[in-house]
Coordinates of C-alpha atoms in Angstrom, one line a residue:
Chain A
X1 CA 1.5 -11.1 19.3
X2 CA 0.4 -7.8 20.2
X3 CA -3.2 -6.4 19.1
X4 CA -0.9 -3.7 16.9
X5 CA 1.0 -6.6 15.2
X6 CA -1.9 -8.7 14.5
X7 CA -3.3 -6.1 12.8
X8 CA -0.3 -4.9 11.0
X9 CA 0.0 -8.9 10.1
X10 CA -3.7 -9.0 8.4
X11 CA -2.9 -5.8 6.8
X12 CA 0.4 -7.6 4.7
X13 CA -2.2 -10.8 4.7
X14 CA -4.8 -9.4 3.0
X15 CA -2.0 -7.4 0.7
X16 CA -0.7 -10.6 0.5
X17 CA -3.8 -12.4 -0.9
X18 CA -4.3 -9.9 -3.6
X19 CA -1.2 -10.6 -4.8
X20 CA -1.7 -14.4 -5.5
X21 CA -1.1 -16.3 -8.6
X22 CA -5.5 -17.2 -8.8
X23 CA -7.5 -16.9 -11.8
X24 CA -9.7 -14.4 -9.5
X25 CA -6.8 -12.4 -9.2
X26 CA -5.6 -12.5 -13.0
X27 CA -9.1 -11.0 -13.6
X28 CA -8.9 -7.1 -15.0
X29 CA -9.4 -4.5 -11.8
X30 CA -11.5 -2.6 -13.9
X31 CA -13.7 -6.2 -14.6
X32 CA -14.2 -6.7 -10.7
X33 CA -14.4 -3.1 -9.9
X34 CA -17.4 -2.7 -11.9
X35 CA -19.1 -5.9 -10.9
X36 CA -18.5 -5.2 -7.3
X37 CA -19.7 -1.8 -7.5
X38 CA -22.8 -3.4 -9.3
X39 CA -23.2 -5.6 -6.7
X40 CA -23.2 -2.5 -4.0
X41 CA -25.7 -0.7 -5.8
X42 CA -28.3 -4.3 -6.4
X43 CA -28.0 -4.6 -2.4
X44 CA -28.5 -1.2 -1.2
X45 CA -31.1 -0.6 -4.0
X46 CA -33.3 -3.2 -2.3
X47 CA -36.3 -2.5 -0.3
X48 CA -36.2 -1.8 3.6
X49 CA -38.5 -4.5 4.3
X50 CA -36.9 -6.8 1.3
X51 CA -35.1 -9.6 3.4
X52 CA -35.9 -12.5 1.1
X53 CA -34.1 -10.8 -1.8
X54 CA -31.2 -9.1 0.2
X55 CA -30.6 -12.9 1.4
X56 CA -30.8 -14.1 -2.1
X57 CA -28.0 -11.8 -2.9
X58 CA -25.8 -13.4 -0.4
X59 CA -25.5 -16.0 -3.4
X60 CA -22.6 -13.6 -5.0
X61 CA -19.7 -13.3 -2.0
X62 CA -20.5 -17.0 -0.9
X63 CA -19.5 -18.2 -4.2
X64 CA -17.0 -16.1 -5.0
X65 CA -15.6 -17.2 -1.1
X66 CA -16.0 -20.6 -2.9
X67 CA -14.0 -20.0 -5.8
X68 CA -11.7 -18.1 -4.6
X69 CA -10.7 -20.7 -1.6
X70 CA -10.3 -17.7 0.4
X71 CA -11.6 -18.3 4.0
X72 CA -14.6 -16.8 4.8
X73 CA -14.7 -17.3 8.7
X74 CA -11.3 -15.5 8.5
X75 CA -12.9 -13.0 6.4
X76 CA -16.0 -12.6 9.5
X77 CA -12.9 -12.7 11.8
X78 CA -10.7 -9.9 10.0
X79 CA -14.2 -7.7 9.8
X80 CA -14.6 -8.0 13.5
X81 CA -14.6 -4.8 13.6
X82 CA -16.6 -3.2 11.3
X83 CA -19.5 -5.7 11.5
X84 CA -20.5 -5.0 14.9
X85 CA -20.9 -1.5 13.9
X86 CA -22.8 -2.6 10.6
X87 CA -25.1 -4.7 12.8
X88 CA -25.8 -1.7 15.4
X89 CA -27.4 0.5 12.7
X90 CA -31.4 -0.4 12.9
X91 CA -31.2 -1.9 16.1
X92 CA -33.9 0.5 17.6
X93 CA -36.1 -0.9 14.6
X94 CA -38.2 -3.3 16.2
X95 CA -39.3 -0.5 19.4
X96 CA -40.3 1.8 16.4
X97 CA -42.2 0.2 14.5
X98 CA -44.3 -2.2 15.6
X99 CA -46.7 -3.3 13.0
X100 CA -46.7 -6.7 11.7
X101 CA -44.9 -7.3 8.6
X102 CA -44.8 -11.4 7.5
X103 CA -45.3 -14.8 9.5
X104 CA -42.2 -17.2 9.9
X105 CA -42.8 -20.6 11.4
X106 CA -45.7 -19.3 13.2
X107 CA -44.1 -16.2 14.6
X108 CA -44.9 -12.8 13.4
X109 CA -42.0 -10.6 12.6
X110 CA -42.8 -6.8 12.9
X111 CA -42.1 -4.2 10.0
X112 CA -39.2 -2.7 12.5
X113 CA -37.5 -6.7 13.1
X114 CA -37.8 -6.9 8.7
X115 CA -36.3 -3.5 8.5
X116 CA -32.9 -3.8 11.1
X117 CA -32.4 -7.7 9.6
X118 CA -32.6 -6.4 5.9
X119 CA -30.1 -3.5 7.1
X120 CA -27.7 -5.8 8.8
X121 CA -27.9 -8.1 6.1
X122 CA -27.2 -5.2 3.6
X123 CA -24.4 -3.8 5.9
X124 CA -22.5 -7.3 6.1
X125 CA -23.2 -7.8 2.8
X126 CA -21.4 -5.2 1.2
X127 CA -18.3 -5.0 3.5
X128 CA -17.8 -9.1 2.6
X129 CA -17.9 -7.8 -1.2
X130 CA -15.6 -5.0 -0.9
X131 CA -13.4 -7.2 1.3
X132 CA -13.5 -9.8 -1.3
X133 CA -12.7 -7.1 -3.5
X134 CA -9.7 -5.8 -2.1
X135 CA -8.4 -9.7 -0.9
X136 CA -8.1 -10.6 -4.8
X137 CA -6.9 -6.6 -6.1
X138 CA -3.7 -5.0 -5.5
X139 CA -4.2 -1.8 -4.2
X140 CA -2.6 0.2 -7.8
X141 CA -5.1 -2.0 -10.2
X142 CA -7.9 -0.8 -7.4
X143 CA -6.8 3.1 -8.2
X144 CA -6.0 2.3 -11.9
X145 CA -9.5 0.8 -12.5
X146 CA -11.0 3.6 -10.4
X147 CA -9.1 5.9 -12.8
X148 CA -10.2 4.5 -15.9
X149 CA -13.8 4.9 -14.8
X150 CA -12.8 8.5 -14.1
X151 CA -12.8 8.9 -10.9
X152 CA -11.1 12.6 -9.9
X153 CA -7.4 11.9 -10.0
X154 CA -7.0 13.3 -6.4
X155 CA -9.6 11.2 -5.2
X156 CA -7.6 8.0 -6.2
X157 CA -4.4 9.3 -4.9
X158 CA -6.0 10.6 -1.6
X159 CA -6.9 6.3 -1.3
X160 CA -3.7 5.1 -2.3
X161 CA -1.6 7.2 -0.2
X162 CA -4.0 7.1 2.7
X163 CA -3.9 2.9 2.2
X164 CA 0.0 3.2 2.4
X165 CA 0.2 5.8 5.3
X166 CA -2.0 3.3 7.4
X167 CA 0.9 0.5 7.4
X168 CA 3.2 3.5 8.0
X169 CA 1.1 4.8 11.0
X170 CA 0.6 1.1 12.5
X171 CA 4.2 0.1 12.1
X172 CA 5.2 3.4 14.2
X173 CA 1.9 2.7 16.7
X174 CA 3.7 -0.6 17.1
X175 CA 7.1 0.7 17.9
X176 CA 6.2 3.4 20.1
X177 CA 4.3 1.5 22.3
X178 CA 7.0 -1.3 22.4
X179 CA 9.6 1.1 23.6
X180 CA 6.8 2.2 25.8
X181 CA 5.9 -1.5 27.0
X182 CA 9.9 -2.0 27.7
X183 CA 10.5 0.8 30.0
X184 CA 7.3 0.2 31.8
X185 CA 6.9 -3.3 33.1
X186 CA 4.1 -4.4 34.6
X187 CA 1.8 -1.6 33.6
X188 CA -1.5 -2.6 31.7
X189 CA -1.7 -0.1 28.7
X190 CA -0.4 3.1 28.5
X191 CA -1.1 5.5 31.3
X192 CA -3.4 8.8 30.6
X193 CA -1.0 11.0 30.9
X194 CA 1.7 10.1 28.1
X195 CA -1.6 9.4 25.5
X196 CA -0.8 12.9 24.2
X197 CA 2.4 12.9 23.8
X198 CA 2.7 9.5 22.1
X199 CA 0.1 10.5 20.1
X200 CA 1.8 13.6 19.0
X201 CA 5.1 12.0 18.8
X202 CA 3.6 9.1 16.5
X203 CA 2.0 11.2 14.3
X204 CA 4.6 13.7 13.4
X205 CA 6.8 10.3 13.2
X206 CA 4.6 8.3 10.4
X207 CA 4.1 11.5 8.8
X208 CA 7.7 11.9 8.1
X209 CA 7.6 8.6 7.2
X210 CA 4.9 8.8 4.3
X211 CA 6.6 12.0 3.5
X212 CA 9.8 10.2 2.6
X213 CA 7.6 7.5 0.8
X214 CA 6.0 10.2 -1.1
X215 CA 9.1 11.3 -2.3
X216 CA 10.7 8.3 -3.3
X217 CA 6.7 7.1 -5.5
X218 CA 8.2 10.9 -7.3
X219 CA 11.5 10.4 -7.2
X220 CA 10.2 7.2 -9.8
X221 CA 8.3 9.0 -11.8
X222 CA 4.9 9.1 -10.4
X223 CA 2.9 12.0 -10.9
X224 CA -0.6 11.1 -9.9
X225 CA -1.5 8.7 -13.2
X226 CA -1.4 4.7 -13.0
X227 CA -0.2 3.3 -16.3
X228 CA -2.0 1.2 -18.0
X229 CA 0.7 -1.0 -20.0
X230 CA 0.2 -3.3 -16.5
X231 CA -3.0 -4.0 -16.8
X232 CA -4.0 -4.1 -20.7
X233 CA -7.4 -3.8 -22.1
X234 CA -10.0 -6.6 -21.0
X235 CA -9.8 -10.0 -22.3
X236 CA -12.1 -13.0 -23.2
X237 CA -12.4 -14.4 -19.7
X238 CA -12.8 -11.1 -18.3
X239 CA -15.8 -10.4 -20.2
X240 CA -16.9 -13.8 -19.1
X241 CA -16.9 -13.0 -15.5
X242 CA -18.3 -9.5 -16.1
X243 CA -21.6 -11.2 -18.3
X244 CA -21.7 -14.3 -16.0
X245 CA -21.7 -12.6 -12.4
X246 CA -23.4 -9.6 -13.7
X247 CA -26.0 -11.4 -15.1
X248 CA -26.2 -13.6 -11.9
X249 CA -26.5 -10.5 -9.6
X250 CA -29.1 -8.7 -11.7
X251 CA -31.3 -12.2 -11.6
X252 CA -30.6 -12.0 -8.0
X253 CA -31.9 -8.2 -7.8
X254 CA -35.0 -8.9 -9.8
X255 CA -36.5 -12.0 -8.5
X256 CA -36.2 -13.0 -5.0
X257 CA -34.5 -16.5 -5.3
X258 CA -35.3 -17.6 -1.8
X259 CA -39.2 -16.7 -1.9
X260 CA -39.3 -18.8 -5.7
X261 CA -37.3 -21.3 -3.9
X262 CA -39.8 -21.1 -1.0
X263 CA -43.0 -21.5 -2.7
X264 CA -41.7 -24.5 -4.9
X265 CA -40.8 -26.4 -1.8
X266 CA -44.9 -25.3 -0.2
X267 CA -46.5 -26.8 -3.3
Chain I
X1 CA 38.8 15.0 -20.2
X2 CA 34.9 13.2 -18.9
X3 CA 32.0 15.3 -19.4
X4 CA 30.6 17.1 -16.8
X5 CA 27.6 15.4 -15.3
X6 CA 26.4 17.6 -12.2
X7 CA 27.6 21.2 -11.9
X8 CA 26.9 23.4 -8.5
X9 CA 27.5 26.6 -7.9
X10 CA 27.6 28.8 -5.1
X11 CA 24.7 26.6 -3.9
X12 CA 23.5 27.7 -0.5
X13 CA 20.0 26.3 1.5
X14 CA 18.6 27.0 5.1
X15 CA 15.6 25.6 6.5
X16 CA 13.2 28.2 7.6
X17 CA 15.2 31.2 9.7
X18 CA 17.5 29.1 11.1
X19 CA 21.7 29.0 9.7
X20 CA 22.8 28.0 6.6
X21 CA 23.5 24.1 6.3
X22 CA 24.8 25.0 2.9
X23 CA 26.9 28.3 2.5
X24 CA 27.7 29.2 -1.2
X25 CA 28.9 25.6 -2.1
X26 CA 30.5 24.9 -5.2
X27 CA 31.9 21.7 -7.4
X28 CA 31.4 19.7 -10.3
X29 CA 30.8 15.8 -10.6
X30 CA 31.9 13.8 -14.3
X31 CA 30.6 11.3 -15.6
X32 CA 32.7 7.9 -13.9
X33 CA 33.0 10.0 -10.6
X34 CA 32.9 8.0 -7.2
X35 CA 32.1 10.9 -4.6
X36 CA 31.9 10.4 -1.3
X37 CA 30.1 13.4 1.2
X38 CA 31.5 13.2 4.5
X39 CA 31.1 15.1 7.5
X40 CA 29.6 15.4 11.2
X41 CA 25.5 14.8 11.7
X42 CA 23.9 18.4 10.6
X43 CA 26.8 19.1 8.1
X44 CA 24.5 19.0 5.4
X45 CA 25.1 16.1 3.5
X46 CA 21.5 14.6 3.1
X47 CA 20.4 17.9 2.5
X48 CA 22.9 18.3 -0.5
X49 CA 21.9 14.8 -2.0
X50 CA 18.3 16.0 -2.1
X51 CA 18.8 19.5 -3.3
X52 CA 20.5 17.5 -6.3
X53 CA 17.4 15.9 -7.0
X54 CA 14.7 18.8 -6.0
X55 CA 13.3 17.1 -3.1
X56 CA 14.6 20.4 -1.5
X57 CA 13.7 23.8 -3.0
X58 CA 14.4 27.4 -2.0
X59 CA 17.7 27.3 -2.3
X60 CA 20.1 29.9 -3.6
X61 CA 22.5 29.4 -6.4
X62 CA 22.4 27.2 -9.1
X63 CA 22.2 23.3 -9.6
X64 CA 22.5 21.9 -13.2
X65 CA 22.0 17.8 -14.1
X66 CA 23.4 17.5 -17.5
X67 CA 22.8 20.4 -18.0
X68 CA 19.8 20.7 -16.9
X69 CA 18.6 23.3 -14.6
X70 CA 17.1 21.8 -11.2
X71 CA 14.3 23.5 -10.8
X72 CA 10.2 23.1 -10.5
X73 CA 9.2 23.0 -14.4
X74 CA 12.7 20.1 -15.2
X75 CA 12.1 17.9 -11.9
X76 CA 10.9 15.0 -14.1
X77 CA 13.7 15.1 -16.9
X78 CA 16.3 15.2 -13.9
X79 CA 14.9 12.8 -12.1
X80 CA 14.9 10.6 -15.3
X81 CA 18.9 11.2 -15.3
X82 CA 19.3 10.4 -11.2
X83 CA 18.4 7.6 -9.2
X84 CA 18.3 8.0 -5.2
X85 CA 18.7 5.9 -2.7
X86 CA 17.2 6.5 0.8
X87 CA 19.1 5.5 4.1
X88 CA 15.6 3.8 5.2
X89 CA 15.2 0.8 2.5
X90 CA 11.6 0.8 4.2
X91 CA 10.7 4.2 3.8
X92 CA 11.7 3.6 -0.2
X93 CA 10.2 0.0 -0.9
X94 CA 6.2 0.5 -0.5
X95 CA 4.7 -2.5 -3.2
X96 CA 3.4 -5.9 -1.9
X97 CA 5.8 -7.7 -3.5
X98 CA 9.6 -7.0 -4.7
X99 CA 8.5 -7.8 -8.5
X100 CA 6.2 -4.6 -8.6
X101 CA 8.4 -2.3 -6.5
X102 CA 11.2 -3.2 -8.7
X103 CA 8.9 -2.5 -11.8
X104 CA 7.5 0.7 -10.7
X105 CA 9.7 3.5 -12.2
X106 CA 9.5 2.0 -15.5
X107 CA 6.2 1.4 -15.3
X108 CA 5.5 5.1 -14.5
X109 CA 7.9 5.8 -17.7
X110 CA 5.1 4.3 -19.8
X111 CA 7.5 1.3 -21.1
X112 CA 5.8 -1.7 -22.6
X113 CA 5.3 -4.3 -19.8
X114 CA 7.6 -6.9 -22.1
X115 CA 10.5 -3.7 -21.1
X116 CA 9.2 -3.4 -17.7
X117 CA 9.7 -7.3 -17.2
X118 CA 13.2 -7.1 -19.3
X119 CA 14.4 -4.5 -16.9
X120 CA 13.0 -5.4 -13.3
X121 CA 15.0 -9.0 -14.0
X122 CA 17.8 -7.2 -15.2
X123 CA 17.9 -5.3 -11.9
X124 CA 17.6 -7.9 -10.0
X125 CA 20.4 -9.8 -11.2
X126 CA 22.6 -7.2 -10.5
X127 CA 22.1 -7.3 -7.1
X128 CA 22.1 -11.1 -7.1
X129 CA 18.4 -11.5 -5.7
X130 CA 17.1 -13.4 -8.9
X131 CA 14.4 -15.5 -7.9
X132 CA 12.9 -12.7 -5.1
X133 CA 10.6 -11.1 -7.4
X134 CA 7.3 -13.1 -6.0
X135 CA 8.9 -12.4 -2.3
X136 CA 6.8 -10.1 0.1
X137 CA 8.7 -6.8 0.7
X138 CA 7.9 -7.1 4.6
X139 CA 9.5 -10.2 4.6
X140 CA 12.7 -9.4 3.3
X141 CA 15.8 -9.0 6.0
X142 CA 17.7 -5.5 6.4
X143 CA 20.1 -6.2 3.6
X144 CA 17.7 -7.5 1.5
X145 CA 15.5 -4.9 1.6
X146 CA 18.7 -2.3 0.8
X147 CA 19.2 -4.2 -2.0
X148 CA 16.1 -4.2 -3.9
X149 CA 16.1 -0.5 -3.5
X150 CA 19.0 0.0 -4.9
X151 CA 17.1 -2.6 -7.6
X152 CA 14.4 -0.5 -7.6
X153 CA 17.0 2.4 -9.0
X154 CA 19.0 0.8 -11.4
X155 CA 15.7 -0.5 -13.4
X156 CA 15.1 3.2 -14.1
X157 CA 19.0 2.6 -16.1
X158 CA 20.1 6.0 -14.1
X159 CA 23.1 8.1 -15.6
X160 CA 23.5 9.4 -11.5
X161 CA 23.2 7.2 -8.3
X162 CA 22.9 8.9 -5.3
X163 CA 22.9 7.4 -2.3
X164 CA 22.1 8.2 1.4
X165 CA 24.3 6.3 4.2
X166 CA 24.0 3.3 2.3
X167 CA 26.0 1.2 4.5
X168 CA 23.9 2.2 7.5
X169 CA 22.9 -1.4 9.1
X170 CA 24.1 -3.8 6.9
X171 CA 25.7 -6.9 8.3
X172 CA 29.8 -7.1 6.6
X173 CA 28.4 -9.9 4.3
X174 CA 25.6 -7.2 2.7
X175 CA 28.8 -4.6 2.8
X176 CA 30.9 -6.4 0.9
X177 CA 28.0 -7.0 -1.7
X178 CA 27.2 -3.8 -2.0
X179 CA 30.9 -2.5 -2.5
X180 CA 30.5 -4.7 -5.6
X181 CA 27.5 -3.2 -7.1
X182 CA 29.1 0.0 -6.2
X183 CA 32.1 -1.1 -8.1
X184 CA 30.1 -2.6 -11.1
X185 CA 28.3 0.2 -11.7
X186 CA 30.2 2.5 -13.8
X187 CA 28.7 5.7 -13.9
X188 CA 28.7 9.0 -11.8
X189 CA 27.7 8.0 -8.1
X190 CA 27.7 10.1 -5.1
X191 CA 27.1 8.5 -1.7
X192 CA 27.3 10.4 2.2
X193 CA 28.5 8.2 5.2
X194 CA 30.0 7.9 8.2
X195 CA 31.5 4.7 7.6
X196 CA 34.9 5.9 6.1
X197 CA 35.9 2.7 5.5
X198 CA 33.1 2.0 3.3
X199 CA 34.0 5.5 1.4
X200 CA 37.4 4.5 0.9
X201 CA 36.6 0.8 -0.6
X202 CA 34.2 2.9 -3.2
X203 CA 35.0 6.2 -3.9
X204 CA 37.7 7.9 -6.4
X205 CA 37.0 11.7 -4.6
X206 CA 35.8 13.0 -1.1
X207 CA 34.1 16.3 -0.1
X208 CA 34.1 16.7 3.8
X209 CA 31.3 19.4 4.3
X210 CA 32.2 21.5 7.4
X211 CA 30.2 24.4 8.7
X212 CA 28.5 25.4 5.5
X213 CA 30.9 25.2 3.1
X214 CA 33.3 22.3 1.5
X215 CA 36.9 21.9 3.7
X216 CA 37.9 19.1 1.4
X217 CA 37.7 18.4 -2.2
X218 CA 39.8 15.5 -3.6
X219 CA 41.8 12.4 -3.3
X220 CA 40.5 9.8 0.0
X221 CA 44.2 8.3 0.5
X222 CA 45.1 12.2 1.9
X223 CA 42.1 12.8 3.9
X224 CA 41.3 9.9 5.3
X225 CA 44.4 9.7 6.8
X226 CA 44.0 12.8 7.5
X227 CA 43.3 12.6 11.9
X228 CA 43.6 16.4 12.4
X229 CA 41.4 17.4 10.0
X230 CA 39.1 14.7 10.4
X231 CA 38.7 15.1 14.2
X232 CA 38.1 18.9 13.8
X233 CA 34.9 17.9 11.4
X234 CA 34.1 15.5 14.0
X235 CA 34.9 12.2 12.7
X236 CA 37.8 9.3 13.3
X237 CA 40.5 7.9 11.2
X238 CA 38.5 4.5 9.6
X239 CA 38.9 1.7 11.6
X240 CA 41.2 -0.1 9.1
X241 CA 43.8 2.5 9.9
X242 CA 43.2 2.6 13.5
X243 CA 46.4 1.0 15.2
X244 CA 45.6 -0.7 18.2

């Protein structure tokens, strides 16, 4: 399988998985858009030197990986490419600043080491959220939630339209450079000099395509709004998960689990 | 005599600067009407389908849907009244899973999800795809996908169903079903191919566009046997009549 079609293939997976018959997924969008948007704001609200409680907040997305018997190494492995950039921000930490910050095991980590392992560990912990997020939401209950929380109606539609014209723009990536691959045997890639007319070519091609999708969403009466008859006001067990994780994640925010945890173990 | 579902008059459309596709056409479409548009690539058919439901604007003349003008401030009570079906099932199906793609129009109506979930299954019978409602959409085969948009149409309960070459890459087993929906849906349908046999197994009426303007309204039986005229718009006798 080619690098295009594995990635149009994780695209439908991930579509795929939040569209499963799971309790996770039965949840209101509005429920788990507010709890993972909590979540967002406990983790990047932390200190810059707060490792212990950034770790402690890891709790949330491993549990919910747990529940949700959604994989989480093929969650690390889908992210591939977005983690590596989350992990590059703060790496020139540690030349910065060097002043000594805590002890581990002996070993004394500098303020600068704290400050680029919190950030990583901020970084990777909100893209597994808002992965976990989107692997148990459709895309609509996404834009409906982020409606009812009123969000500016172009803003939602910009999202949903630009989350469609990706597929649109992969699938006619793919079939470009296929017709390309066939009538070039042999050749690694594509060569430099046809980069700007594919590029061109596959452009003005996906964006007919999401044109004609466009029309067709109107053509069926959308204008913009998501109705809310599909997904009806919050019941019982949604409020359950919103008190229960909410609660959970504030705890985590307040008091640094693994530090408590830590000093129980010294005495 | 049937009422009078879609009325055109001298209807003309050009994109940009460039010649007319459409040149001061004119007719009118009742309510059980079969029409099929024929004519060569460029004659202006798909442009005609989608001036009908005001994809297209800019044009000259007058379009009316039930009475309805088509224009800007109606687009939503016309569309209520048409259904159309794209030649590129992929371009039209764009939900995970056939269930909410199928559900969408009504959805978008504001019917109560118990209506939503009457109508999507309804749909779905008709075109004999019960039990596909859980399916992925990018799973589904060519046909399959052609069918569920036409599923996608008929849960909106159209009065109109226009559709755009929709025997383009169907396999004869997916033809032949979709003759019969054709067939079993009894209200005003226009369709535009080039497969003449496919017009003649479901339409009452054929317009051949030709150079702007209509050479041909009426009966298939004369113009499809028809080889002069046909070969001076650029297409062949169907192959059922083709003696070889």
């Amino acid at each position: 399988m080619s690098r295009i079609s594995g990635a149009i293939h994780e695209m439908q997976t991930i579509e795929e998985s939040a569209s499963r018959d799971q309790w996770v997924n039965r949840l209101h969008p509005l429920v788990k858009f507010l709890v993972t948007l909590f979540y967002l704001v406990c983790v990047v609200s932390c200190g810059r030197y707060d490792l212990p409680r950034v770790l402690g907040l890891a709790l949330y997305p491993f549990v919910l990986f747990e529940l949700t018997d959604l994989p989480l190494g093929q969650a690390l492995c889908r992210l591939r490419l977005v983690l590596p950039l989350v992990c590059i921000v703060g790496i020139f930490n540690p030349l910065l600043d060097r002043r000594p910050g805590a002890e581990l095991l002996g070993f004394t980590l500098t303020l600068g080491l704290l400050s680029m392992l919190t950030l990583m560990a901020k970084g990777i912990l909100t893209v597994l959220a808002s992965y976990l997020l989107v692997a148990t939401t459709p895309v609509e209950g996404l834009c409906a939630a982020m409606r009812m929380v009123h969000i500016p109606r172009m803003i939602v539609v910009e999202f949903l339209l630009i989350w469609r014209y990706l597929s649109l723009f992969m699938n006619e990536v793919q079939k470009t450079t296929e017709a390309y691959r066939l009538r070039a045997p042999g050749q690694k890639g594509i060569a430099m000099k046809y980069w700007g007319s594919l590029m061109g070519s596959m452009l003005l091609r996906s964006i007919d395509r999401a044109g004609e999708v466009y029309e067709a969403m109107c053509l069926r009466g959308f204008t913009g709004d998501f109705p809310s008859g599909r997904f009806p006001g919050a019941g019982r067990r949604d409020l359950v998960y919103l008190a229960g994780f909410g609660a959970g994640i504030l705890f985590l925010r307040l008091f640094p689990v693994l530090v408590l945890i830590g000093s129980i173990v010294a005495r | 005599m049937s009422h009078i579902h879609i009325e055109v008059k001298d209807l003309s459309f050009s994109y940009g600067q460039d010649r007319k596709i459409l040149d001061r056409i004119s007719f009118t479409a009742r309510e059980k009407d079969a029409i099929g548009i024929i004519g060569a690539n460029g004659a202006g058919k798909s442009t005609l389908l989608k001036l009908l439901v005001g994809l297209l604007d800019g044009f000259e003349g007058s379009i009316r849907v039930e009475e309805i003008p088509v224009e800007k401030r109606t687009l939503q009570r016309v569309r209520e009244k048409i259904g159309y079906v794209f030649q590129d099932a992929d371009n039209q199906l764009f939900s995970v899973n056939v269930y909410d793609d199928v559900a969408f129009g009504p959805r978008n109506y504001g019917l109560p999800e118990e209506e939503v979930d009457r109508r999507v299954r309804k749909a779905l019978a008709r075109v004999h795809l019960e039990g596909f409602d859980e399916k992925p959409v990018h799973r589904l085969s060519g046909g399959e996908k052609k069918l569920v948009s036409i599923a996608t149409i008929l849960s909106m309960t159209p009065d109109i169903l226009l559709m755009d070459e929709p025997s383009a890459a169907l396999d004869p087993r997916n033809r032949r079903n979709l003759i019969r929906i054709l067939g079993e849906f009894d209200h005003l349908k226009i369709l535009t191919s080039h497969d003449l046999d496919f017009i003649w197994d479901t339409c009452s009426r054929v317009l051949v566009l030709h150079q702007g303007g209509i050479l041909y309204d009426g009966d298939p039986d004369t113009i499809l046997r028809d080889e002069k005229t046909l070969a001076m718009v650029g297409l062949e006798l169907p192959l059922s009549l083709t003696v070889r």
